[in-house]
mmCIF file of C-alpha atoms in Angstrom:
data_model
loop_
_atom_site.group_PDB
_atom_site.id
_atom_site.type_symbol
_atom_site.label_atom_id
_atom_site.label_comp_id
_atom_site.label_asym_id
_atom_site.label_seq_id
_atom_site.Cartn_x
_atom_site.Cartn_y
_atom_site.Cartn_z
ATOM 1 C CA MET Q 214 92.879 104.918 66.547
ATOM 2 C CA ARG Q 215 93.074 106.937 69.712
ATOM 3 C CA ALA Q 216 91.144 103.959 71.492
ATOM 4 C CA ILE Q 217 93.792 101.553 70.420
ATOM 5 C CA THR Q 218 96.586 103.660 71.356
ATOM 6 C CA PHE Q 219 95.248 104.204 74.850
ATOM 7 C CA SER Q 220 94.408 100.383 74.869
ATOM 8 C CA ILE Q 221 98.172 99.595 74.113
ATOM 9 C CA VAL Q 222 99.459 102.197 76.663
ATOM 10 C CA GLY Q 223 97.195 100.782 79.448
ATOM 11 C CA VAL Q 224 98.496 97.044 78.577
ATOM 12 C CA LEU Q 225 102.034 98.470 78.829
ATOM 13 C CA LEU Q 226 101.079 100.118 82.152
ATOM 14 C CA ALA Q 227 99.708 97.120 83.746
ATOM 15 C CA ALA Q 228 102.784 95.060 82.629
ATOM 16 C CA CYS Q 229 104.995 97.777 84.336
ATOM 17 C CA LEU Q 230 103.122 97.580 87.369
ATOM 18 C CA LYS Q 231 103.207 93.898 87.392
ATOM 19 C CA VAL Q 232 106.795 94.065 87.116
ATOM 20 C CA ALA Q 233 107.004 96.529 89.916
ATOM 21 C CA ALA Q 234 104.656 94.419 92.099
ATOM 22 C CA ALA Q 235 107.046 91.326 91.663
ATOM 23 C CA HIS Q 236 109.852 93.667 93.155
ATOM 24 C CA ALA Q 237 107.527 95.063 95.633
ATOM 25 C CA THR Q 238 108.732 93.554 99.046
ATOM 26 C CA VAL Q 239 110.424 96.246 101.087
ATOM 27 C CA GLN Q 240 113.317 93.978 101.918
ATOM 28 C CA ASP Q 241 113.959 93.395 98.406
ATOM 29 C CA ASP Q 242 113.883 97.268 97.764
ATOM 30 C CA VAL Q 243 116.361 97.779 100.761
ATOM 31 C CA ASN Q 244 118.756 95.196 99.291
ATOM 32 C CA GLN Q 245 118.558 96.869 95.760
ATOM 33 C CA ALA Q 246 119.149 100.275 97.403
ATOM 34 C CA VAL Q 247 122.370 99.066 98.900
ATOM 35 C CA THR Q 248 123.332 97.694 95.208
ATOM 36 C CA ILE Q 249 122.338 101.175 93.604
ATOM 37 C CA ILE Q 250 124.369 103.130 96.051
ATOM 38 C CA GLN Q 251 127.516 101.089 95.436
ATOM 39 C CA ARG Q 252 126.974 100.882 91.952
ATOM 40 C CA PHE Q 253 127.035 104.702 91.652
ATOM 41 C CA GLN Q 254 129.867 105.051 93.713
ATOM 42 C CA GLU Q 255 131.878 102.718 91.834
ATOM 43 C CA MET Q 256 131.730 104.941 88.876
ATOM 44 C CA PRO Q 257 134.220 108.063 89.626
ATOM 45 C CA ASP Q 258 132.963 109.899 86.695
ATOM 46 C CA ARG Q 259 129.164 109.503 87.489
ATOM 47 C CA ALA Q 260 129.654 109.084 91.267
ATOM 48 C CA ILE Q 261 127.233 111.068 93.670
ATOM 49 C CA PRO Q 262 129.814 113.431 95.309
ATOM 50 C CA ASP Q 263 130.434 112.622 98.985
ATOM 51 C CA ALA Q 264 129.727 116.188 99.857
ATOM 52 C CA VAL Q 265 126.032 115.883 98.499
ATOM 53 C CA LEU Q 266 125.449 112.630 100.357
ATOM 54 C CA ARG Q 267 126.994 114.132 103.727
ATOM 55 C CA ASP Q 268 124.508 116.976 103.422
ATOM 56 C CA ALA Q 269 121.407 115.256 102.435
ATOM 57 C CA LYS Q 270 118.439 115.430 104.711
ATOM 58 C CA GLY Q 271 116.986 112.138 103.022
ATOM 59 C CA LEU Q 272 117.327 109.538 100.186
ATOM 60 C CA ALA Q 273 114.744 108.187 97.963
ATOM 61 C CA ILE Q 274 115.978 104.997 95.964
ATOM 62 C CA LEU Q 275 114.175 103.152 93.373
ATOM 63 C CA THR Q 276 114.132 101.019 90.300
ATOM 64 C CA VAL Q 277 111.632 101.921 87.519
ATOM 65 C CA THR Q 278 110.717 99.653 84.515
ATOM 66 C CA LYS Q 279 109.456 101.787 81.220
ATOM 67 C CA ALA Q 280 108.206 100.251 78.139
ATOM 68 C CA GLY Q 281 106.832 101.846 75.053
ATOM 69 C CA PHE Q 282 105.277 101.364 71.757
ATOM 70 C CA ILE Q 283 103.210 104.400 70.338
ATOM 71 C CA GLY Q 284 102.655 105.243 74.125
ATOM 72 C CA SER Q 285 104.713 104.565 77.234
ATOM 73 C CA ALA Q 286 104.109 103.286 80.472
ATOM 74 C CA ARG Q 287 106.368 102.964 83.559
ATOM 75 C CA GLY Q 288 106.189 101.316 87.036
ATOM 76 C CA GLY Q 289 108.659 100.908 89.847
ATOM 77 C CA SER Q 290 109.266 100.511 93.519
ATOM 78 C CA GLY Q 291 111.765 101.557 96.168
ATOM 79 C CA ILE Q 292 112.378 103.160 99.556
ATOM 80 C CA VAL Q 293 112.883 106.476 100.999
ATOM 81 C CA VAL Q 294 115.200 107.167 104.261
ATOM 82 C CA ALA Q 295 115.668 110.321 106.321
ATOM 83 C CA ARG Q 296 118.476 111.545 108.477
ATOM 84 C CA THR Q 297 117.614 111.841 112.120
ATOM 85 C CA ALA Q 298 119.316 113.023 115.257
ATOM 86 C CA LYS Q 299 120.342 109.361 115.780
ATOM 87 C CA GLY Q 300 121.266 108.501 112.354
ATOM 88 C CA TRP Q 301 119.223 107.448 109.221
ATOM 89 C CA SER Q 302 115.851 106.316 109.813
ATOM 90 C CA GLY Q 303 113.989 103.026 108.786
ATOM 91 C CA PRO Q 304 112.800 102.596 105.106
ATOM 92 C CA SER Q 305 109.688 103.827 103.908
ATOM 93 C CA ALA Q 306 108.277 101.993 100.825
ATOM 94 C CA ILE Q 307 107.414 104.060 97.740
ATOM 95 C CA GLY Q 308 106.285 103.384 94.198
ATOM 96 C CA THR Q 309 105.700 105.083 91.196
ATOM 97 C CA GLY Q 310 103.632 104.425 87.824
ATOM 98 C CA GLY Q 311 102.446 106.261 84.767
ATOM 99 C CA ILE Q 312 101.723 106.672 81.189
ATOM 100 C CA GLY Q 313 103.245 108.760 78.391
ATOM 101 C CA VAL Q 314 102.488 109.990 74.856
ATOM 102 C CA GLY Q 315 104.560 109.921 71.763
ATOM 103 C CA PHE Q 316 106.200 107.256 69.859
ATOM 104 C CA GLN Q 317 108.894 105.572 71.977
ATOM 105 C CA ALA Q 318 109.691 101.732 71.260
ATOM 106 C CA GLY Q 319 111.618 99.781 73.768
ATOM 107 C CA VAL Q 320 112.114 98.747 77.156
ATOM 108 C CA GLU Q 321 114.430 100.388 79.845
ATOM 109 C CA ILE Q 322 115.235 99.625 83.349
ATOM 110 C CA THR Q 323 116.450 102.734 85.293
ATOM 111 C CA GLU Q 324 117.703 103.021 88.809
ATOM 112 C CA PHE Q 325 117.344 106.332 90.408
ATOM 113 C CA VAL Q 326 118.679 108.001 93.566
ATOM 114 C CA ILE Q 327 116.717 111.260 94.568
ATOM 115 C CA VAL Q 328 118.776 113.037 97.167
ATOM 116 C CA LEU Q 329 116.461 115.189 99.328
ATOM 117 C CA ASN Q 330 118.279 118.270 100.106
ATOM 118 C CA THR Q 331 115.788 120.103 102.439
ATOM 119 C CA GLN Q 332 113.618 119.356 105.241
ATOM 120 C CA GLU Q 333 110.663 120.382 103.058
ATOM 121 C CA ALA Q 334 111.518 117.508 100.769
ATOM 122 C CA VAL Q 335 111.563 114.965 103.319
ATOM 123 C CA ASP Q 336 108.285 116.314 104.691
ATOM 124 C CA ALA Q 337 106.692 115.761 101.249
ATOM 125 C CA PHE Q 338 107.582 111.980 101.423
ATOM 126 C CA SER Q 339 106.376 111.933 105.282
ATOM 127 C CA LYS Q 340 102.744 112.920 104.351
ATOM 128 C CA GLY Q 341 102.102 109.188 103.202
ATOM 129 C CA GLY Q 342 100.321 110.364 99.901
ATOM 130 C CA ASN Q 343 101.681 111.323 96.706
ATOM 131 C CA VAL Q 344 104.785 113.325 95.917
ATOM 132 C CA THR Q 345 105.109 115.028 92.431
ATOM 133 C CA LEU Q 346 108.778 115.795 91.630
ATOM 134 C CA GLY Q 347 109.125 119.476 90.438
ATOM 135 C CA ALA Q 348 105.759 120.497 91.562
ATOM 136 C CA ASN Q 349 106.176 122.298 94.772
ATOM 137 C CA LEU Q 350 109.754 121.487 95.325
ATOM 138 C CA SER Q 351 112.521 122.117 92.655
ATOM 139 C CA ALA Q 352 114.265 118.976 91.332
ATOM 140 C CA ALA Q 353 117.340 119.181 89.200
ATOM 141 C CA VAL Q 354 119.996 116.684 87.819
ATOM 142 C CA GLY Q 355 122.835 116.576 90.501
ATOM 143 C CA PRO Q 356 126.370 117.234 90.138
ATOM 144 C CA VAL Q 357 128.503 114.121 89.607
ATOM 145 C CA GLY Q 358 131.815 113.031 89.860
ATOM 146 C CA ARG Q 359 134.836 113.301 92.400
ATOM 147 C CA THR Q 360 136.133 116.321 90.816
ATOM 148 C CA ALA Q 361 132.750 118.054 91.672
ATOM 149 C CA GLU Q 362 133.513 117.406 95.352
ATOM 150 C CA GLY Q 363 134.841 120.900 96.148
ATOM 151 C CA ASN Q 364 132.396 122.849 94.016
ATOM 152 C CA VAL Q 365 128.913 121.624 95.475
ATOM 153 C CA ALA Q 366 126.404 124.335 96.010
ATOM 154 C CA LEU Q 367 122.683 123.668 96.885
ATOM 155 C CA GLN Q 368 120.741 124.430 93.723
ATOM 156 C CA ALA Q 369 117.384 122.504 94.246
ATOM 157 C CA ALA Q 370 115.344 120.880 96.847
ATOM 158 C CA MET Q 371 116.093 117.679 95.330
ATOM 159 C CA TYR Q 372 118.937 116.167 92.925
ATOM 160 C CA THR Q 373 118.274 113.343 90.918
ATOM 161 C CA TYR Q 374 120.669 110.703 89.572
ATOM 162 C CA SER Q 375 120.076 107.733 87.309
ATOM 163 C CA ILE Q 376 121.684 104.678 85.693
ATOM 164 C CA SER Q 377 119.947 103.243 82.800
ATOM 165 C CA GLN Q 378 119.659 100.121 80.714
ATOM 166 C CA GLY Q 379 117.831 99.593 77.538
ATOM 167 C CA LEU Q 380 116.819 101.667 74.545
ATOM 168 C CA PHE Q 381 115.447 104.973 76.006
ATOM 169 C CA ALA Q 382 117.547 108.056 76.319
ATOM 170 C CA GLY Q 383 116.931 111.254 77.984
ATOM 171 C CA ILE Q 384 115.299 110.145 81.297
ATOM 172 C CA SER Q 385 113.688 112.784 83.151
ATOM 173 C CA LEU Q 386 111.901 112.817 86.476
ATOM 174 C CA GLU Q 387 110.127 116.033 86.037
ATOM 175 C CA GLY Q 388 106.386 115.482 86.943
ATOM 176 C CA THR Q 389 106.845 111.960 88.185
ATOM 177 C CA VAL Q 390 104.288 110.976 90.875
ATOM 178 C CA ILE Q 391 105.970 108.860 93.893
ATOM 179 C CA ALA Q 392 103.380 107.396 96.356
ATOM 180 C CA THR Q 393 103.852 105.893 99.660
ATOM 181 C CA ARG Q 394 103.203 101.921 99.813
ATOM 182 C CA ASP Q 395 101.256 101.812 103.183
ATOM 183 C CA GLU Q 396 100.519 98.068 102.957
ATOM 184 C CA ALA Q 397 104.054 97.239 102.183
ATOM 185 C CA ASN Q 398 105.074 99.136 105.145
ATOM 186 C CA ALA Q 399 102.814 97.270 107.313
ATOM 187 C CA GLU Q 400 104.087 94.113 106.248
ATOM 188 C CA TYR Q 401 107.639 95.026 106.560
ATOM 189 C CA TYR Q 402 107.366 96.519 110.112
ATOM 190 C CA GLY Q 403 104.508 93.969 111.346
ATOM 191 C CA LYS Q 404 102.032 96.548 111.887
ATOM 192 C CA PRO Q 405 100.332 99.676 110.570
ATOM 193 C CA VAL Q 406 102.879 102.375 110.607
ATOM 194 C CA ALA Q 407 102.938 105.985 109.101
ATOM 195 C CA ALA Q 408 105.592 107.216 107.034
ATOM 196 C CA LYS Q 409 106.171 110.235 109.098
ATOM 197 C CA ASP Q 410 106.900 108.198 112.201
ATOM 198 C CA ILE Q 411 109.428 105.824 110.099
ATOM 199 C CA LEU Q 412 111.246 108.844 108.693
ATOM 200 C CA ALA Q 413 111.308 110.584 111.938
ATOM 201 C CA GLY Q 414 113.099 107.618 113.398
ATOM 202 C CA LYS Q 415 109.954 106.594 115.651
ATOM 203 C CA VAL Q 416 109.906 103.203 114.153
ATOM 204 C CA LYS Q 417 112.483 100.560 114.824
ATOM 205 C CA PRO Q 418 113.737 99.080 111.618
ATOM 206 C CA PRO Q 419 114.088 95.400 111.118
ATOM 207 C CA ALA Q 420 117.401 93.802 111.154
ATOM 208 C CA GLY Q 421 117.288 93.447 107.380
ATOM 209 C CA GLU Q 422 118.286 97.166 106.922
ATOM 210 C CA GLN Q 423 121.787 96.861 108.572
ATOM 211 C CA LYS Q 424 123.673 96.491 105.153
ATOM 212 C CA LEU Q 425 121.942 99.554 104.102
ATOM 213 C CA LEU Q 426 122.460 101.759 107.246
ATOM 214 C CA GLN Q 427 126.258 100.516 107.130
ATOM 215 C CA VAL Q 428 126.565 101.838 103.596
ATOM 216 C CA LEU Q 429 124.941 105.101 104.397
ATOM 217 C CA SER Q 430 127.015 105.443 107.744
ATOM 218 C CA LYS Q 431 130.103 106.581 105.558
ATOM 219 C CA TYR Q 432 128.166 109.833 104.842
ATOM 220 C CA SER Q 433 127.666 111.349 108.362
ATOM 221 C CA THR Q 434 127.176 114.950 108.476
ATOM 222 C CA ARG Q 435 129.847 117.464 108.764
#
């Protein structure tokens, strides 16, 4: 029975990663990031407070597909950007995938914005390896809504926000592993580049990032 369970989970994981791969071009993820930010800000009751975005040291934005039956599997892709002395950096490609246990039936697509509140959080994404949310850096569900604007105080190294579709409920990013997609970065920039150089603003982003930069420019530091 256990072998069958893990076989099913393995198939689900492969399916999720296949979906992620289909959405894995960095330009697609950049375009999706624009849509996600705009979608959040169009919902006053669930909007990310402007103060949180103005104080952010960086943002990780990704779309994750999760499927389950007996076990569960998820996979997704996105980008991370960092604030530099000259504005926002170019995007560094990231991805996630994993399996879970317990009976969970259904399919869910979730859009995430992870606000990096500290330089240490940005540095974790700059190393070019894996980042486990909530491991060495605290992660918490961030304050929401326009009414929270005047009552925002830093409570965690990372704030997470999500918009979900599908059958699952109670989404949590605790323990999620997010990895740098080096090959995707090389394809996007036309040469091998390190995540730390991208997020430090040392690599000029392609013109395709302009719309994202325009959206983020609304949240300049105070």
